[in-house]
mmCIF file of C-alpha atoms and ligand atoms in Angstrom:
data_model
loop_
_atom_site.group_PDB
_atom_site.id
_atom_site.type_symbol
_atom_site.label_atom_id
_atom_site.label_comp_id
_atom_site.label_asym_id
_atom_site.label_seq_id
_atom_site.Cartn_x
_atom_site.Cartn_y
_atom_site.Cartn_z
ATOM 1 C CA MET A 846 103.678 58.004 123.600
ATOM 2 C CA VAL A 847 101.796 61.066 122.338
ATOM 3 C CA ASN A 848 104.114 63.809 121.114
ATOM 4 C CA THR A 849 103.071 67.032 122.851
ATOM 5 C CA SER A 850 106.191 69.084 122.066
ATOM 6 C CA PRO A 851 105.610 72.595 120.742
ATOM 7 C CA ALA A 852 105.476 73.016 116.978
ATOM 8 C CA VAL A 853 108.618 75.165 117.017
ATOM 9 C CA ARG A 854 111.308 75.612 119.626
ATOM 10 C CA LEU A 855 114.317 77.839 118.975
ATOM 11 C CA THR A 856 116.773 78.053 121.858
ATOM 12 C CA ALA A 857 119.480 80.744 121.913
ATOM 13 C CA VAL A 858 119.836 80.549 118.129
ATOM 14 C CA HIS A 859 122.643 82.527 116.475
ATOM 15 C CA LYS A 860 123.537 82.952 112.837
ATOM 16 C CA ARG A 861 126.188 85.186 111.350
ATOM 17 C CA PHE A 862 127.038 86.002 107.746
ATOM 18 C CA GLY A 863 130.559 87.446 107.901
ATOM 19 C CA ALA A 864 130.329 90.641 109.929
ATOM 20 C CA VAL A 865 126.520 90.598 109.915
ATOM 21 C CA ARG A 866 124.828 89.075 112.891
ATOM 22 C CA ALA A 867 121.594 88.003 111.178
ATOM 23 C CA VAL A 868 120.175 86.159 114.192
ATOM 24 C CA ALA A 869 121.587 87.138 117.563
ATOM 25 C CA GLY A 870 120.239 84.884 120.285
ATOM 26 C CA VAL A 871 116.638 84.047 119.488
ATOM 27 C CA ASP A 872 114.476 82.045 121.900
ATOM 28 C CA LEU A 873 111.077 81.280 120.466
ATOM 29 C CA GLU A 874 108.472 78.676 121.191
ATOM 30 C CA ILE A 875 105.349 78.351 119.037
ATOM 31 C CA GLY A 876 102.588 76.190 120.447
ATOM 32 C CA ARG A 877 100.575 73.810 118.297
ATOM 33 C CA GLY A 878 97.590 75.538 116.739
ATOM 34 C CA GLU A 879 99.039 79.030 117.148
ATOM 35 C CA THR A 880 99.190 81.541 114.305
ATOM 36 C CA LEU A 881 102.244 83.702 114.772
ATOM 37 C CA ALA A 882 103.338 86.736 112.757
ATOM 38 C CA LEU A 883 107.013 87.610 112.519
ATOM 39 C CA LEU A 884 107.435 91.339 111.997
ATOM 40 C CA GLY A 885 110.531 93.415 111.441
ATOM 41 C CA ARG A 886 112.134 95.902 109.121
ATOM 42 C CA ASN A 887 114.179 94.809 106.106
ATOM 43 C CA GLY A 888 117.220 92.910 107.314
ATOM 44 C CA ALA A 889 115.821 92.274 110.820
ATOM 45 C CA GLY A 890 116.531 88.537 110.521
ATOM 46 C CA LYS A 891 113.091 87.114 109.711
ATOM 47 C CA SER A 892 114.016 85.091 106.606
ATOM 48 C CA THR A 893 117.191 83.815 108.235
ATOM 49 C CA THR A 894 115.177 82.647 111.255
ATOM 50 C CA ILE A 895 112.694 80.937 108.941
ATOM 51 C CA GLY A 896 115.517 79.265 106.978
ATOM 52 C CA LEU A 897 117.033 77.994 110.234
ATOM 53 C CA LEU A 898 113.790 76.603 111.542
ATOM 54 C CA LEU A 899 113.101 74.801 108.278
ATOM 55 C CA GLY A 900 116.580 73.269 108.409
ATOM 56 C CA LEU A 901 117.574 75.024 105.148
ATOM 57 C CA ASP A 902 120.499 76.535 106.997
ATOM 58 C CA GLN A 903 122.381 75.526 110.137
ATOM 59 C CA PRO A 904 122.696 77.845 113.144
ATOM 60 C CA ASP A 905 126.166 78.801 114.409
ATOM 61 C CA GLY A 906 124.873 78.224 117.920
ATOM 62 C CA GLY A 907 121.722 77.205 119.746
ATOM 63 C CA GLY A 908 119.068 74.617 119.014
ATOM 64 C CA VAL A 909 116.180 74.275 116.576
ATOM 65 C CA GLU A 910 113.393 71.742 117.036
ATOM 66 C CA LEU A 911 110.149 71.146 115.176
ATOM 67 C CA PHE A 912 107.652 68.926 116.991
ATOM 68 C CA GLY A 913 110.365 67.847 119.412
ATOM 69 C CA GLY A 914 112.906 66.712 116.812
ATOM 70 C CA PRO A 915 115.331 68.031 114.224
ATOM 71 C CA PRO A 916 113.745 70.048 111.393
ATOM 72 C CA ALA A 917 114.837 67.506 108.761
ATOM 73 C CA ARG A 918 112.849 64.762 110.487
ATOM 74 C CA ALA A 919 109.669 66.879 110.624
ATOM 75 C CA VAL A 920 110.103 67.897 106.983
ATOM 76 C CA ARG A 921 110.644 64.264 105.879
ATOM 77 C CA ALA A 922 107.529 63.203 107.767
ATOM 78 C CA GLY A 923 105.510 65.792 105.814
ATOM 79 C CA ARG A 924 104.685 67.786 108.953
ATOM 80 C CA VAL A 925 105.958 71.057 107.544
ATOM 81 C CA GLY A 926 104.855 73.038 104.501
ATOM 82 C CA ALA A 927 106.573 76.218 103.406
ATOM 83 C CA MET A 928 105.992 79.075 101.058
ATOM 84 C CA LEU A 929 109.225 80.964 100.682
ATOM 85 C CA GLN A 930 109.948 84.198 98.848
ATOM 86 C CA ASP A 931 111.557 82.696 95.752
ATOM 87 C CA GLY A 932 109.419 79.712 94.689
ATOM 88 C CA HIS A 933 108.450 79.570 91.004
ATOM 89 C CA PRO A 934 106.033 76.823 89.926
ATOM 90 C CA ILE A 935 106.989 74.809 86.826
ATOM 91 C CA PRO A 936 105.254 76.251 83.740
ATOM 92 C CA ARG A 937 102.958 74.393 81.274
ATOM 93 C CA VAL A 938 101.361 71.881 83.666
ATOM 94 C CA THR A 939 97.892 72.602 85.027
ATOM 95 C CA VAL A 940 97.206 73.730 88.570
ATOM 96 C CA ALA A 941 95.595 70.387 89.510
ATOM 97 C CA GLU A 942 98.437 68.368 87.935
ATOM 98 C CA LEU A 943 101.081 70.293 89.802
ATOM 99 C CA VAL A 944 99.303 70.038 93.170
ATOM 100 C CA ALA A 945 98.689 66.295 92.683
ATOM 101 C CA PHE A 946 102.351 65.782 91.703
ATOM 102 C CA VAL A 947 103.648 67.587 94.792
ATOM 103 C CA ALA A 948 101.100 65.916 97.106
ATOM 104 C CA ALA A 949 102.254 62.487 95.891
ATOM 105 C CA ALA A 950 105.711 63.147 97.319
ATOM 106 C CA TYR A 951 104.334 63.240 100.883
ATOM 107 C CA PRO A 952 103.515 60.293 103.153
ATOM 108 C CA CYS A 953 99.954 61.413 104.098
ATOM 109 C CA PRO A 954 98.938 64.042 101.556
ATOM 110 C CA MET A 955 95.696 65.935 101.318
ATOM 111 C CA PRO A 956 93.597 65.124 98.221
ATOM 112 C CA ALA A 957 94.656 67.653 95.551
ATOM 113 C CA ALA A 958 91.077 68.914 95.157
ATOM 114 C CA GLU A 959 90.922 69.660 98.898
ATOM 115 C CA ALA A 960 94.195 71.622 98.778
ATOM 116 C CA LEU A 961 92.831 73.665 95.855
ATOM 117 C CA GLU A 962 89.567 74.277 97.684
ATOM 118 C CA LEU A 963 91.399 75.327 100.852
ATOM 119 C CA ALA A 964 93.518 77.748 98.841
ATOM 120 C CA GLY A 965 90.386 79.210 97.230
ATOM 121 C CA ILE A 966 91.364 78.117 93.693
ATOM 122 C CA GLY A 967 89.025 75.135 93.363
ATOM 123 C CA ALA A 968 87.736 76.520 90.055
ATOM 124 C CA LEU A 969 91.212 76.878 88.552
ATOM 125 C CA GLY A 970 92.325 73.221 88.533
ATOM 126 C CA GLY A 971 92.416 73.036 84.722
ATOM 127 C CA ARG A 972 94.277 76.338 84.215
ATOM 128 C CA ARG A 973 97.948 76.280 83.198
ATOM 129 C CA VAL A 974 100.125 77.537 86.041
ATOM 130 C CA ASP A 975 101.855 80.099 83.813
ATOM 131 C CA ARG A 976 98.480 81.648 82.971
ATOM 132 C CA LEU A 977 97.576 82.642 86.542
ATOM 133 C CA SER A 978 97.386 86.171 87.904
ATOM 134 C CA GLY A 979 99.803 87.151 90.682
ATOM 135 C CA GLY A 980 97.189 86.566 93.381
ATOM 136 C CA GLN A 981 96.127 83.210 91.908
ATOM 137 C CA ALA A 982 99.763 82.099 91.585
ATOM 138 C CA GLN A 983 100.323 82.980 95.225
ATOM 139 C CA ARG A 984 97.309 80.888 96.244
ATOM 140 C CA LEU A 985 98.638 78.041 94.126
ATOM 141 C CA ARG A 986 101.878 78.259 96.094
ATOM 142 C CA PHE A 987 99.767 78.091 99.236
ATOM 143 C CA ALA A 988 97.976 74.989 97.889
ATOM 144 C CA LEU A 989 101.392 73.412 97.222
ATOM 145 C CA ALA A 990 102.515 74.226 100.755
ATOM 146 C CA VAL A 991 99.456 72.529 102.296
ATOM 147 C CA ALA A 992 99.316 69.610 99.816
ATOM 148 C CA GLY A 993 101.353 67.388 102.134
ATOM 149 C CA ASN A 994 98.777 67.919 104.892
ATOM 150 C CA PRO A 995 101.384 69.512 107.171
ATOM 151 C CA TRP A 996 100.881 70.366 110.847
ATOM 152 C CA LEU A 997 102.933 73.522 110.474
ATOM 153 C CA ILE A 998 103.055 75.949 107.588
ATOM 154 C CA VAL A 999 105.710 78.635 107.242
ATOM 155 C CA LEU A 1000 105.007 81.576 104.962
ATOM 156 C CA ASP A 1001 107.739 84.114 104.225
ATOM 157 C CA GLU A 1002 106.073 87.401 103.234
ATOM 158 C CA PRO A 1003 103.197 85.576 101.522
ATOM 159 C CA THR A 1004 101.310 88.695 100.447
ATOM 160 C CA ALA A 1005 104.198 90.821 99.177
ATOM 161 C CA ALA A 1006 103.172 92.444 95.868
ATOM 162 C CA LEU A 1007 99.521 91.347 96.075
ATOM 163 C CA ASP A 1008 96.686 93.830 95.709
ATOM 164 C CA VAL A 1009 94.123 94.310 98.475
ATOM 165 C CA GLU A 1010 91.593 91.824 97.053
ATOM 166 C CA ALA A 1011 94.221 89.138 96.465
ATOM 167 C CA ARG A 1012 95.563 89.666 99.980
ATOM 168 C CA ARG A 1013 92.121 89.234 101.509
ATOM 169 C CA ALA A 1014 91.584 86.040 99.539
ATOM 170 C CA PHE A 1015 94.975 84.786 100.620
ATOM 171 C CA TRP A 1016 94.303 85.387 104.318
ATOM 172 C CA ARG A 1017 90.941 83.659 104.040
ATOM 173 C CA ALA A 1018 92.797 80.603 102.751
ATOM 174 C CA MET A 1019 95.362 80.808 105.533
ATOM 175 C CA ARG A 1020 92.675 81.101 108.215
ATOM 176 C CA GLY A 1021 90.869 78.080 106.781
ATOM 177 C CA TYR A 1022 94.030 76.055 107.216
ATOM 178 C CA ALA A 1023 94.675 77.400 110.739
ATOM 179 C CA ALA A 1024 91.066 76.661 111.754
ATOM 180 C CA ARG A 1025 91.824 72.956 111.335
ATOM 181 C CA GLY A 1026 94.074 73.205 114.389
ATOM 182 C CA ASN A 1027 97.297 73.666 112.432
ATOM 183 C CA THR A 1028 100.181 75.961 113.292
ATOM 184 C CA VAL A 1029 101.069 78.932 111.097
ATOM 185 C CA LEU A 1030 104.156 81.094 111.124
ATOM 186 C CA PHE A 1031 104.227 83.972 108.668
ATOM 187 C CA SER A 1032 106.488 86.946 108.172
ATOM 188 C CA THR A 1033 105.162 90.235 106.895
ATOM 189 C CA HIS A 1034 105.847 93.940 106.651
ATOM 190 C CA TYR A 1035 102.119 94.672 106.823
ATOM 191 C CA LEU A 1036 101.348 95.524 110.408
ATOM 192 C CA GLU A 1037 97.588 95.422 109.949
ATOM 193 C CA GLU A 1038 97.842 91.933 108.471
ATOM 194 C CA ALA A 1039 99.769 90.747 111.484
ATOM 195 C CA ASP A 1040 97.216 92.346 113.804
ATOM 196 C CA GLU A 1041 94.247 90.885 111.921
ATOM 197 C CA ASN A 1042 95.489 87.394 111.158
ATOM 198 C CA ALA A 1043 97.808 86.334 113.967
ATOM 199 C CA ASP A 1044 97.112 85.244 117.554
ATOM 200 C CA ARG A 1045 100.554 86.434 118.486
ATOM 201 C CA ILE A 1046 103.085 88.860 117.045
ATOM 202 C CA VAL A 1047 106.838 88.616 117.422
ATOM 203 C CA VAL A 1048 108.824 91.702 116.447
ATOM 204 C CA MET A 1049 112.464 91.216 115.408
ATOM 205 C CA ASP A 1050 115.094 93.909 115.254
ATOM 206 C CA ARG A 1051 118.770 93.402 114.438
ATOM 207 C CA GLY A 1052 118.518 89.669 114.847
ATOM 208 C CA ARG A 1053 116.760 89.740 118.192
ATOM 209 C CA ILE A 1054 113.210 89.424 119.402
ATOM 210 C CA VAL A 1055 112.201 92.777 120.814
ATOM 211 C CA ALA A 1056 108.517 92.174 121.480
ATOM 212 C CA ASP A 1057 106.336 89.113 121.745
ATOM 213 C CA GLY A 1058 102.629 89.170 122.517
ATOM 214 C CA SER A 1059 99.221 89.930 121.046
ATOM 215 C CA GLY A 1060 98.894 93.127 118.991
ATOM 216 C CA GLU A 1061 96.985 94.586 121.942
ATOM 217 C CA ARG A 1062 99.729 93.746 124.411
ATOM 218 C CA ILE A 1063 102.419 95.180 122.182
ATOM 219 C CA LYS A 1064 100.479 98.417 121.792
ATOM 220 C CA GLN A 1065 99.965 98.532 125.562
ATOM 221 C CA ALA A 1066 103.630 97.883 126.270
ATOM 222 C CA VAL A 1067 104.811 100.921 124.363
ATOM 223 C CA GLY A 1068 102.243 103.205 125.970
ATOM 224 C CA GLY A 1069 98.564 102.504 125.524
ATOM 225 C CA THR A 1070 97.504 105.964 124.369
ATOM 226 C CA LEU A 1071 98.988 108.826 122.380
ATOM 227 C CA VAL A 1072 98.272 112.317 123.649
ATOM 228 C CA SER A 1073 99.373 115.052 121.273
ATOM 229 C CA PHE A 1074 99.115 118.825 121.298
ATOM 230 C CA ASP A 1075 100.462 121.874 119.532
ATOM 231 C CA LEU A 1076 103.662 123.087 121.168
ATOM 232 C CA ALA A 1077 102.914 126.631 119.948
ATOM 233 C CA GLY A 1078 106.597 127.448 120.087
ATOM 234 C CA GLY A 1079 106.974 126.087 123.636
ATOM 235 C CA GLY A 1080 109.543 123.479 124.660
ATOM 236 C CA THR A 1081 109.212 119.896 125.843
ATOM 237 C CA GLU A 1082 110.756 120.405 129.282
ATOM 238 C CA GLY A 1083 108.800 118.742 132.042
ATOM 239 C CA LEU A 1084 106.588 116.715 129.692
ATOM 240 C CA ARG A 1085 108.354 113.437 130.414
ATOM 241 C CA ALA A 1086 107.640 113.900 134.131
ATOM 242 C CA LEU A 1087 103.868 114.324 133.687
ATOM 243 C CA PRO A 1088 101.711 111.564 135.180
ATOM 244 C CA GLY A 1089 101.281 108.554 132.911
ATOM 245 C CA VAL A 1090 103.838 109.707 130.329
ATOM 246 C CA THR A 1091 106.281 107.046 129.201
ATOM 247 C CA ALA A 1092 107.847 108.706 126.166
ATOM 248 C CA VAL A 1093 107.962 112.068 124.453
ATOM 249 C CA GLU A 1094 108.484 112.720 120.775
ATOM 250 C CA VAL A 1095 108.253 115.895 118.705
ATOM 251 C CA ARG A 1096 106.755 115.742 115.202
ATOM 252 C CA GLY A 1097 106.711 119.099 113.474
ATOM 253 C CA ASP A 1098 104.979 121.560 115.782
ATOM 254 C CA ARG A 1099 103.357 118.860 117.850
ATOM 255 C CA ALA A 1100 104.451 117.030 120.959
ATOM 256 C CA LEU A 1101 103.463 113.378 121.042
ATOM 257 C CA LEU A 1102 103.245 111.817 124.476
ATOM 258 C CA ARG A 1103 102.861 108.098 124.989
ATOM 259 C CA SER A 1104 100.803 107.602 128.087
ATOM 260 C CA GLY A 1105 99.727 104.697 130.225
ATOM 261 C CA ASP A 1106 97.128 106.942 131.921
ATOM 262 C CA SER A 1107 95.802 109.444 129.398
ATOM 263 C CA ASP A 1108 93.251 110.974 131.818
ATOM 264 C CA ALA A 1109 96.002 111.933 134.268
ATOM 265 C CA THR A 1110 98.220 113.194 131.438
ATOM 266 C CA VAL A 1111 95.458 115.381 129.974
ATOM 267 C CA LEU A 1112 94.547 116.824 133.401
ATOM 268 C CA ALA A 1113 98.188 117.711 134.035
ATOM 269 C CA LEU A 1114 98.515 119.308 130.596
ATOM 270 C CA ALA A 1115 95.352 121.313 131.225
ATOM 271 C CA ALA A 1116 96.698 122.497 134.572
ATOM 272 C CA ALA A 1117 99.855 123.628 132.772
ATOM 273 C CA GLY A 1118 97.757 125.439 130.131
ATOM 274 C CA ARG A 1119 99.058 123.241 127.308
ATOM 275 C CA VAL A 1120 95.960 121.860 125.654
ATOM 276 C CA ARG A 1121 96.194 123.676 122.318
ATOM 277 C CA ARG A 1122 94.702 121.390 119.602
ATOM 278 C CA LEU A 1123 94.828 118.450 121.961
ATOM 279 C CA GLU A 1124 94.224 114.965 120.556
ATOM 280 C CA VAL A 1125 93.952 111.661 122.391
ATOM 281 C CA ALA A 1126 94.125 108.456 120.344
ATOM 282 C CA PRO A 1127 94.856 104.807 121.043
ATOM 283 C CA ALA A 1128 98.393 103.755 120.078
ATOM 284 C CA ARG A 1129 98.467 101.931 116.749
ATOM 285 C CA LEU A 1130 100.527 98.853 116.125
ATOM 286 C CA GLU A 1131 102.571 100.910 113.675
ATOM 287 C CA ASP A 1132 103.538 103.333 116.447
ATOM 288 C CA ALA A 1133 104.525 100.409 118.626
ATOM 289 C CA PHE A 1134 106.516 98.855 115.804
ATOM 290 C CA LEU A 1135 108.403 102.063 115.063
ATOM 291 C CA SER A 1136 109.263 102.582 118.680
ATOM 292 C CA LEU A 1137 110.512 98.998 119.033
ATOM 293 C CA THR A 1138 112.644 98.707 115.923
ATOM 294 C CA ASP A 1139 115.814 100.370 114.852
ATOM 295 C CA PRO A 1140 115.987 102.194 111.501
ATOM 296 C CA MET A 1141 119.719 101.320 111.324
ATOM 297 C CA ALA A 1142 118.873 97.643 110.916
ATOM 298 C CA ASP A 1143 120.581 97.434 107.528
ATOM 299 C CA ALA A 1144 123.877 98.735 108.856
ATOM 300 C CA PRO A 1145 126.619 96.104 109.092
ATOM 301 C CA ASP A 1146 127.021 94.741 112.550
ATOM 302 C CA ASP A 1147 129.982 95.367 114.773
ATOM 303 C CA PRO A 1148 132.413 92.529 114.059
ATOM 304 C CA ALA A 1149 133.971 93.147 117.473
ATOM 305 C CA GLY A 1150 130.772 91.893 119.032
ATOM 306 C CA GLY A 1151 132.100 88.326 119.260
ATOM 307 C CA PRO A 1152 130.704 85.134 117.828
ATOM 308 C CA ASP A 1153 128.330 84.542 120.682
ATOM 309 C CA GLY A 1154 126.258 87.454 119.486
ATOM 310 C CA GLU A 1155 126.044 89.118 122.893
ATOM 311 C CA ARG A 1156 126.773 92.796 123.200
ATOM 312 C CA THR A 1157 126.357 94.778 126.318
ATOM 313 C CA GLY A 1158 125.046 98.246 126.905
ATOM 314 C CA ASP A 1159 124.118 98.973 123.300
ATOM 315 C CA ARG A 1160 120.902 99.407 121.410
ATOM 316 C CA ALA A 1161 120.888 95.800 120.229
ATOM 317 C CA ALA A 1162 119.957 94.752 123.755
ATOM 318 C CA GLY A 1163 116.294 93.988 124.418
ATOM 319 C CA PRO A 1164 114.270 97.153 124.117
ATOM 320 C CA PRO A 1165 112.108 98.817 126.624
ATOM 321 C CA GLY A 1166 108.550 97.658 126.718
ATOM 322 C CA ALA A 1167 109.274 94.212 125.330
ATOM 323 C CA VAL A 1168 106.365 91.978 126.158
ATOM 324 C CA ARG A 1169 106.362 88.243 126.239
ATOM 325 C CA ALA A 1170 103.466 85.938 125.668
ATOM 326 C CA LYS A 1171 102.863 83.320 128.308
ATOM 327 C CA GLY A 1172 104.651 85.384 130.933
ATOM 328 C CA THR A 1173 108.189 84.322 130.064
ATOM 329 C CA ALA A 1174 110.680 86.833 131.322
ATOM 330 C CA ARG A 1175 113.160 87.033 128.496
ATOM 331 C CA GLY A 1176 112.525 90.716 127.686
ATOM 332 C CA ARG A 1177 115.245 92.896 129.111
ATOM 333 C CA ALA A 1178 115.286 96.374 130.482
ATOM 334 C CA GLY A 1179 116.248 98.704 127.650
ATOM 335 C CA ARG A 1180 119.467 100.635 127.757
ATOM 336 C CA GLY A 1181 120.640 103.470 125.618
ATOM 337 C CA ARG A 1182 117.521 103.855 123.452
ATOM 338 C CA LYS A 1183 115.478 106.962 122.935
ATOM 339 C CA GLU A 1184 112.822 107.385 125.591
ATOM 340 C CA PRO A 1185 112.347 104.556 128.044
ATOM 341 C CA VAL A 1186 108.906 102.993 127.942
ATOM 342 C CA ARG A 1187 107.760 101.183 131.039
HETATM 343 N N1 ATP B 1651 123.239 84.443 102.649
HETATM 344 C C1 ATP B 1651 123.563 85.605 103.205
HETATM 345 N N2 ATP B 1651 124.806 86.117 103.088
HETATM 346 C C2 ATP B 1651 125.137 87.286 103.671
HETATM 347 N N3 ATP B 1651 124.300 88.035 104.411
HETATM 348 C C3 ATP B 1651 123.043 87.579 104.551
HETATM 349 C C4 ATP B 1651 122.611 86.351 103.957
HETATM 350 N N4 ATP B 1651 121.308 86.160 104.291
HETATM 351 C C5 ATP B 1651 120.945 87.220 105.043
HETATM 352 N N5 ATP B 1651 121.988 88.067 105.200
HETATM 353 C C6 ATP B 1651 121.987 89.313 105.987
HETATM 354 O O1 ATP B 1651 121.449 88.992 107.251
HETATM 355 C C7 ATP B 1651 120.598 90.048 107.725
HETATM 356 C C8 ATP B 1651 119.207 89.488 107.987
HETATM 357 O O2 ATP B 1651 118.608 89.177 106.727
HETATM 358 P P1 ATP B 1651 117.167 88.514 106.584
HETATM 359 O O3 ATP B 1651 116.971 88.229 105.133
HETATM 360 O O4 ATP B 1651 117.053 87.399 107.534
HETATM 361 O O5 ATP B 1651 116.222 89.706 107.049
HETATM 362 P P2 ATP B 1651 114.656 89.879 106.859
HETATM 363 O O6 ATP B 1651 114.143 90.379 108.160
HETATM 364 O O7 ATP B 1651 114.056 88.650 106.309
HETATM 365 O O8 ATP B 1651 114.602 91.036 105.780
HETATM 366 P P3 ATP B 1651 113.521 91.314 104.603
HETATM 367 O O9 ATP B 1651 112.298 91.807 105.282
HETATM 368 O O10 ATP B 1651 114.195 92.374 103.793
HETATM 369 O O11 ATP B 1651 113.309 90.038 103.839
HETATM 370 C C9 ATP B 1651 120.636 91.120 106.653
HETATM 371 O O12 ATP B 1651 121.605 92.082 107.029
HETATM 372 C C10 ATP B 1651 121.060 90.365 105.410
HETATM 373 O O13 ATP B 1651 121.739 91.213 104.508
#
């Protein structure tokens, strides 16, 4: 029978480290052929989620499946390649030797030369691995991750510490691999990279998924447009009630209104005589990200929260504006956060 299970399926996954709830009830399905970016602040739970889905760690609760079976089975079958944050290639051997050595450990590997080509380091096969630049070494790690010809590749912050050129080259390599119909999951702090290179973005905050959709949908969900103007010493009363406005923020002397209907918002501001240095701009993914995530993410979790990871009525609950790809309805109405976004 043909296996049509999704590449990744996490069901109600929980993981705690002492008082810290690293993963607090994550449901995530990644279809075959999808490229998904996992975004979140430091400590949001991205690496823990990746470790759980690769079978490097066991969840305290919930289920993890890769291609319809346990992670260990998919890894043994060579269906999964990974590039984690702390891999250091063995020194002294050449790039081609190392890739061929790793490929030989897999049941159906890719020819080493093809892995090098895919990673954009075809010309560096004879170079010693300890003589590579940071960007070249990172692409070698990518070549090692794809050497087993995996169906799924998992990249934990693959472009951290790379310069702009090296990052571009890296993403070219990643897209080449994805274009073969493979599945990619990568974590990153670079919002633009997620927007440019992923079909779908999942934002994590305090161990939970707080948004899931395309970059466009996430921007839309937190208020499609930003309308800002100079407060000129005036207050913010009444702004939240203006047509289209979903959230109000004050930055310096300016009021920043998120609006789902910027025309109506601007007309109402004009009628109220509040159009001093008015600006209308589309929401950026960064704005969406900031409004969805919690700057207290590094704070230790409340140990009274219970091992099931569920808290009620606090800011760890699903945020406002959470969007879900494929119309699943797991996003919850936000409670107790700054300004509600509908
Ligand atoms: N082995 C561990 N022991 C104790 N706490 C841990 C361990 N691994 C992770 N944590 C904690 O779990 C939380 C989630 O960490 P995780 O590394 O998954 O976050 P992250 O989103 O990958 O962060 P970053 O972007 O900084 O890599 C953090 O509070 C972290 O300190």
